[in-house]
Structure formats: structure tokens, C-alpha cells
CSV table of C-alpha atoms in Angstrom, one decimal:
chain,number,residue,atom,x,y,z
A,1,UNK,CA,170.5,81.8,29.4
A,2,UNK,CA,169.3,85.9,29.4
A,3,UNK,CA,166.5,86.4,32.1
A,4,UNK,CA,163.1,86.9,30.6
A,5,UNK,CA,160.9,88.5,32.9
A,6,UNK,CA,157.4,87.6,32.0
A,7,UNK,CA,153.8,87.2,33.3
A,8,UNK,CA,151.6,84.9,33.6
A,9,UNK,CA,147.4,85.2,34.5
A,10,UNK,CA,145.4,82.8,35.8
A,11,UNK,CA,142.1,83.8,34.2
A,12,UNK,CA,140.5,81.7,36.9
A,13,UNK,CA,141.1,83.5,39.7
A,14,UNK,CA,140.5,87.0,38.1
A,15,UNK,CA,137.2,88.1,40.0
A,16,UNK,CA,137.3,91.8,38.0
A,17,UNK,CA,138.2,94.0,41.1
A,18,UNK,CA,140.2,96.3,39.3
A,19,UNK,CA,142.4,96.6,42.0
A,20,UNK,CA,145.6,95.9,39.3
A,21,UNK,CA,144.6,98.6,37.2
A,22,UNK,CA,144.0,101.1,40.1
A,23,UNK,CA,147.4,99.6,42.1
A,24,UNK,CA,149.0,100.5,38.8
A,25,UNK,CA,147.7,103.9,38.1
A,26,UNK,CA,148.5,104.9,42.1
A,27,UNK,CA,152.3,103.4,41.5
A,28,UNK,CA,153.0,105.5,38.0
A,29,UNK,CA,150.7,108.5,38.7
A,30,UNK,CA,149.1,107.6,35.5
A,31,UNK,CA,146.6,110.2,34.2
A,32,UNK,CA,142.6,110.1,34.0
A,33,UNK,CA,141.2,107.9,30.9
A,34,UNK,CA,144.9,106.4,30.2
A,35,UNK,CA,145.8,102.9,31.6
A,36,UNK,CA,149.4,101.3,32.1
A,37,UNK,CA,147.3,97.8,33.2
A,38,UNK,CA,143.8,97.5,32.5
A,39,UNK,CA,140.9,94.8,32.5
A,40,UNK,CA,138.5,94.1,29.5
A,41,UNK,CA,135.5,92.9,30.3
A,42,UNK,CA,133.2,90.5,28.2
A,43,UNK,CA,130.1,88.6,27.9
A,44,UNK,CA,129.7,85.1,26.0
A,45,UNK,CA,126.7,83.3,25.8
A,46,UNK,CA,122.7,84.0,25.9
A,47,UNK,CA,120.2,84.6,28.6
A,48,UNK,CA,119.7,83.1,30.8
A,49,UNK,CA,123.0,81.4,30.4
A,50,UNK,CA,125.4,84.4,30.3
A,51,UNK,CA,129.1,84.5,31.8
A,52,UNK,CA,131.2,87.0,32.2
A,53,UNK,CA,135.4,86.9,31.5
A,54,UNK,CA,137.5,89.5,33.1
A,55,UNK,CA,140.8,89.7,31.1
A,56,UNK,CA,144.0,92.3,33.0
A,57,UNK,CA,145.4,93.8,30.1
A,58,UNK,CA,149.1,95.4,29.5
A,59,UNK,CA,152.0,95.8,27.7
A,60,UNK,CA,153.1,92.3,26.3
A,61,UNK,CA,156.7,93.0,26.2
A,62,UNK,CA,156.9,91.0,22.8
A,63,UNK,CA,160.2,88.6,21.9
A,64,UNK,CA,159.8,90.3,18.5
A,65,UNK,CA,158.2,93.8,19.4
A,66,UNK,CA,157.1,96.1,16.9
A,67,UNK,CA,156.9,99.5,19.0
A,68,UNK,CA,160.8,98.8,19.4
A,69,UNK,CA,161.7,99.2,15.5
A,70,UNK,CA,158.6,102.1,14.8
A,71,UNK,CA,160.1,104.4,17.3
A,72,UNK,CA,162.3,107.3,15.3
A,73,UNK,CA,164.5,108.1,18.4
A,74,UNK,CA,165.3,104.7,19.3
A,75,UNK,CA,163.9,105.6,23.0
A,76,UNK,CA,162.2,101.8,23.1
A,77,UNK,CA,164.7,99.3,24.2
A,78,UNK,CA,164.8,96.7,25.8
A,79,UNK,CA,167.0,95.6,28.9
A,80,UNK,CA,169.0,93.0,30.7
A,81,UNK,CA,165.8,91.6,32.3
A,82,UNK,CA,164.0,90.8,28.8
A,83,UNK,CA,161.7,94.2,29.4
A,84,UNK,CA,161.0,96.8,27.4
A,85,UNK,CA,161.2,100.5,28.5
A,86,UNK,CA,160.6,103.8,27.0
A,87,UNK,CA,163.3,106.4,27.3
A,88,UNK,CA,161.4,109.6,29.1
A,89,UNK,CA,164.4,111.8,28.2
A,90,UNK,CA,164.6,110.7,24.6
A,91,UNK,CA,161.2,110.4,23.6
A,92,UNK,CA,160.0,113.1,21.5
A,93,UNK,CA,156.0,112.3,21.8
A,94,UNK,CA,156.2,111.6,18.1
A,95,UNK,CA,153.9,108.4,18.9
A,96,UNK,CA,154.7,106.0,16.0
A,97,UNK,CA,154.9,103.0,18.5
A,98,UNK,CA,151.2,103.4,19.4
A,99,UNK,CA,149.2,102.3,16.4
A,100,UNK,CA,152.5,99.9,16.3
A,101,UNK,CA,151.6,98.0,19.4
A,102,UNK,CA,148.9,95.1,18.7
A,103,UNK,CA,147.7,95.5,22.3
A,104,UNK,CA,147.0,98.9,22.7
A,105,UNK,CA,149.4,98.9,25.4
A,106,UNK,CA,151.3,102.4,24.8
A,107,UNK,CA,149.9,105.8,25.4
A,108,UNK,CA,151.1,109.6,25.3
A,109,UNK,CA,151.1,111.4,28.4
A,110,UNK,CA,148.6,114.3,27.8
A,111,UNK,CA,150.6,116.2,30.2
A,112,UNK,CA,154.3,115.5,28.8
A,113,UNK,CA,153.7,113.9,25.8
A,114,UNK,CA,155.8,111.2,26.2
A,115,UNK,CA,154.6,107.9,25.3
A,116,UNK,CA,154.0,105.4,28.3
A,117,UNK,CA,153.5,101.7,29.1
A,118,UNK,CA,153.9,99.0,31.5
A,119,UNK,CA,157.4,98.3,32.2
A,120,UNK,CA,156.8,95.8,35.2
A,121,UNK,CA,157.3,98.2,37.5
A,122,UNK,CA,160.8,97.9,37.2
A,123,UNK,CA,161.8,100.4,39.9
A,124,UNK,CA,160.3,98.3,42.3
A,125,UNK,CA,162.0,94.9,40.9
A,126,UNK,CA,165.1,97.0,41.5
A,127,UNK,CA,164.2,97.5,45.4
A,128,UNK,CA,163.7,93.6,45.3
A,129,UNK,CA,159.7,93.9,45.5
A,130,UNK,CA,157.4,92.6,42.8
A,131,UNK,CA,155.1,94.9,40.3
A,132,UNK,CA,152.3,96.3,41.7
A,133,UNK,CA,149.5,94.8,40.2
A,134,UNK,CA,151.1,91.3,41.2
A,135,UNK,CA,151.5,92.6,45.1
A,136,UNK,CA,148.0,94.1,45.4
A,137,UNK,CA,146.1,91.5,43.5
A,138,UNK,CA,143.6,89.6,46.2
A,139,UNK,CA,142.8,86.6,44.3
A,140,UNK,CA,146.9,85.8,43.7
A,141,UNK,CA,145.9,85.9,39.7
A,142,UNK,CA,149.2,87.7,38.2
A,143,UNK,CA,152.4,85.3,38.6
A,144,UNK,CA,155.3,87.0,37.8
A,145,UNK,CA,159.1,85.6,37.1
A,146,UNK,CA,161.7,85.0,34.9
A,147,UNK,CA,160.0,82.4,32.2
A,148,UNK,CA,163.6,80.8,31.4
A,149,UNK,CA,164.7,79.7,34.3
A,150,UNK,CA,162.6,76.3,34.6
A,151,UNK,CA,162.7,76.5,38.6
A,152,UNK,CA,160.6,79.6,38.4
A,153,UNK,CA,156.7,79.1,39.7
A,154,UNK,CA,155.9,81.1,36.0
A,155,UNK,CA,158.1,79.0,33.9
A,156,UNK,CA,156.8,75.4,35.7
A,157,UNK,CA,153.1,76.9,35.2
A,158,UNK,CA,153.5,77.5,31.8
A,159,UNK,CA,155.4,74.5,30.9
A,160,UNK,CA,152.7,72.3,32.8
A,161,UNK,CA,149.4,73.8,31.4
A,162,UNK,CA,147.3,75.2,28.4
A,163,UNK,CA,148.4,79.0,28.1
A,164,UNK,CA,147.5,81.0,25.2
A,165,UNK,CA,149.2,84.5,24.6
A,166,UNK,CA,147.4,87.2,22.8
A,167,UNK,CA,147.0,87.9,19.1
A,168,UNK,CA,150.0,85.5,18.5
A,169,UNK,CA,149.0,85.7,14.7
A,170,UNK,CA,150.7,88.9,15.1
A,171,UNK,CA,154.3,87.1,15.3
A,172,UNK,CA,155.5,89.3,18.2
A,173,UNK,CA,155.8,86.4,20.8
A,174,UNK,CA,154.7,87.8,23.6
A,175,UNK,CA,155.6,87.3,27.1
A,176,UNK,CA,152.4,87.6,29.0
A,177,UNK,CA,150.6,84.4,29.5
A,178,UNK,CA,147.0,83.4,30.3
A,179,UNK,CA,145.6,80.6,32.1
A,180,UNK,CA,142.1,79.5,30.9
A,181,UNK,CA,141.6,82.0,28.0
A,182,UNK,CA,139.3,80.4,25.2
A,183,UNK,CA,139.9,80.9,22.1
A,184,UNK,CA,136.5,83.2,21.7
A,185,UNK,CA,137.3,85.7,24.2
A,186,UNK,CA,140.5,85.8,22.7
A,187,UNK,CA,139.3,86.4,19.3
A,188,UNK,CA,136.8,88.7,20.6
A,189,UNK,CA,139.4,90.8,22.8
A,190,UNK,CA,141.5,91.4,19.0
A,191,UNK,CA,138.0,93.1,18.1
A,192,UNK,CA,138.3,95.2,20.8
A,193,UNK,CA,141.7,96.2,20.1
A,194,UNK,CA,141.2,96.9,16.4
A,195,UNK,CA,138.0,99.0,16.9
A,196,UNK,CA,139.8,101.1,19.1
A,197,UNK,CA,142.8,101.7,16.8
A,198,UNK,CA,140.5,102.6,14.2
A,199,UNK,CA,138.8,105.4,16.4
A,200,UNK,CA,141.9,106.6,17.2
């Protein structure tokens, strides 16, 4: 069977820190107010019994991905590994697969103009090290593998518990997992997503 690399997030351990999204901007160079990895942050509930879920954020590097057919240029593709990439040399900044992606996971460079995402920091799985977000994380949240081989830590975890994946009513099957997401942070996390879309 074809590797699938994938990820999965243990909501419980997420404490908020940020360090993913700032491990991730250090690694790519990625530019102020644009985010490769990011975590939303939400409140459920009324005072004085408020709580607080901390959700990391990134590109979901769908089965069935729609930034991969939008793009003109054909620079989206995806590799041996399961993961989706974006051609820097081939991209022409024309930006169809941002409104395309359901997870506001692709932006344009302001610099270059080249759309960019997270691509699981694939240089470094080439040096045998692990993305950065899953290396720097304190709490050990992010587990990262490939989700069809069934001896993998992320495939056993997924197989043995309750994991949702995001927006799934969008039919892209993605292949980030979460660990202890309800259904109304969920729901409430789309909202986020299409009020953004509609202000850009």
C-alpha cells in the first residue's frame, strides 16, 4: 500500500503555546500576518463556567483536494509520500487554490506571490527528522506518520479512538486528525473559516 503521511492532534494536550505556529514560521521564513500552521482559539460555555479549546490549524492535505484541480498551472501535486506541494517555480500567483481550500490553509507570498502552505516540512522528512511543529511541540500534541501502515503510533491511535477530521461535509477526506474535538468547536471553527473567506 502507497504511504500516506498524515497527522494526528491530540486536542488534550494542546495547552495554546503557539510554539507550532512560531516553530513553523522560523523553519519556512514565513511572512508577518500569514501562517503555514496556526491555532484558533475559542470559548464555549457561560460565566462562570467558561473553557477554552485551542485548535493547531494547517493544511489538511485532503485524499480528494480541491486546491489540486483549481490550480491553472497544475503547480499543486501531490507526491510519493501522500503530501501535497506547491511548485514555487511553476506557480504564477494566480491564487485560484485559495478560496478553493476549505481550511484556509493556502496563502500568497506578499513578497513573491507565490501561493504557500504546509507541506509537512518535507525537507526535513527528507533529512530523516520530523516537521517542525511536531519536534518543538512541549506537550507531545502533534503525532505524525504514515496512517496506512497499521504499525505506525498515528495509524494505531486513529484506529483505537474517537477522531474527527475537519469540515468532512466537504468530501475532501482529509488527513489531519483530532483527538477530543466536539462536534461544537468543530462546527464553530467552519464559522471561522467561512467568515474569513468572505472578507477576503
Amino acid at each position: 500500500m502507497h504511504k500516506q503521511y498524515g497527522m494526528l492532534i491530540d486536542l488534550r494536550r494542546c495547552a495554546g503555546c503557539h510554539a507550532c505556529t512560531v516553530a513553523c514560521k522560523s523553519e519556512h521564513n514565513v511572512p508577518l500576518g500569514s501562517f503555514r500552521t496556526r491555532v484558533e482559539s475559542i470559548e464555549t460555555g457561560h460565566y462562570p463556567t467558561v473553557r477554552r479549546h485551542f485548535t493547531p490549524m494547517m493544511c489538511n492535505q485532503c485524499t480528494n483536494a480541491p486546491c489540486i484541480t483549481a490550480c491553472p498551472t497544475k503547480s499543486i501535486q501531490r507526491d510519493n509520500m501522500g503530501i501535497i506541494t506547491i511548485n514555487q517555480e511553476s506557480c504564477t500567483g494566480v491564487a485560484d487554490c485559495v478560496p478553493a481550500c476549505p481550511y484556509e490553509a493556502i496563502f500568497l507570498h506578499p513578497q513573491t506571490n507565490i501561493a504557500s502552505k504546509c507541506d509537512f516540512c518535507k525537507d526535513r522528512l527528507n533529512e530523516g527528522e520530523e516537521p517542525a511543529c511536531v519536534s518543538t511541540c512541549p506537550t507531545d500534541a502533534f503525532v505524525f506518520g504514515d496512517i496506512n501502515n497499521s504499525s505506525s503510533k498515528i495509524a494505531s491511535m486513529i484506529k483505537d479512538n474517537d477522531v474527527l477530521r475537519l469540515q468532512e461535509e466537504a468530501a475532501t477526506e482529509p488527513n489531519v486528525f483530532y483527538l477530543q474535538l466536539d462536534k461544537m468547536t468543530e462546527s464553530l471553527l467552519g464559522g471561522i473559516n467561512n467568515s474569513k473567506g468572505k472578507k477576503g
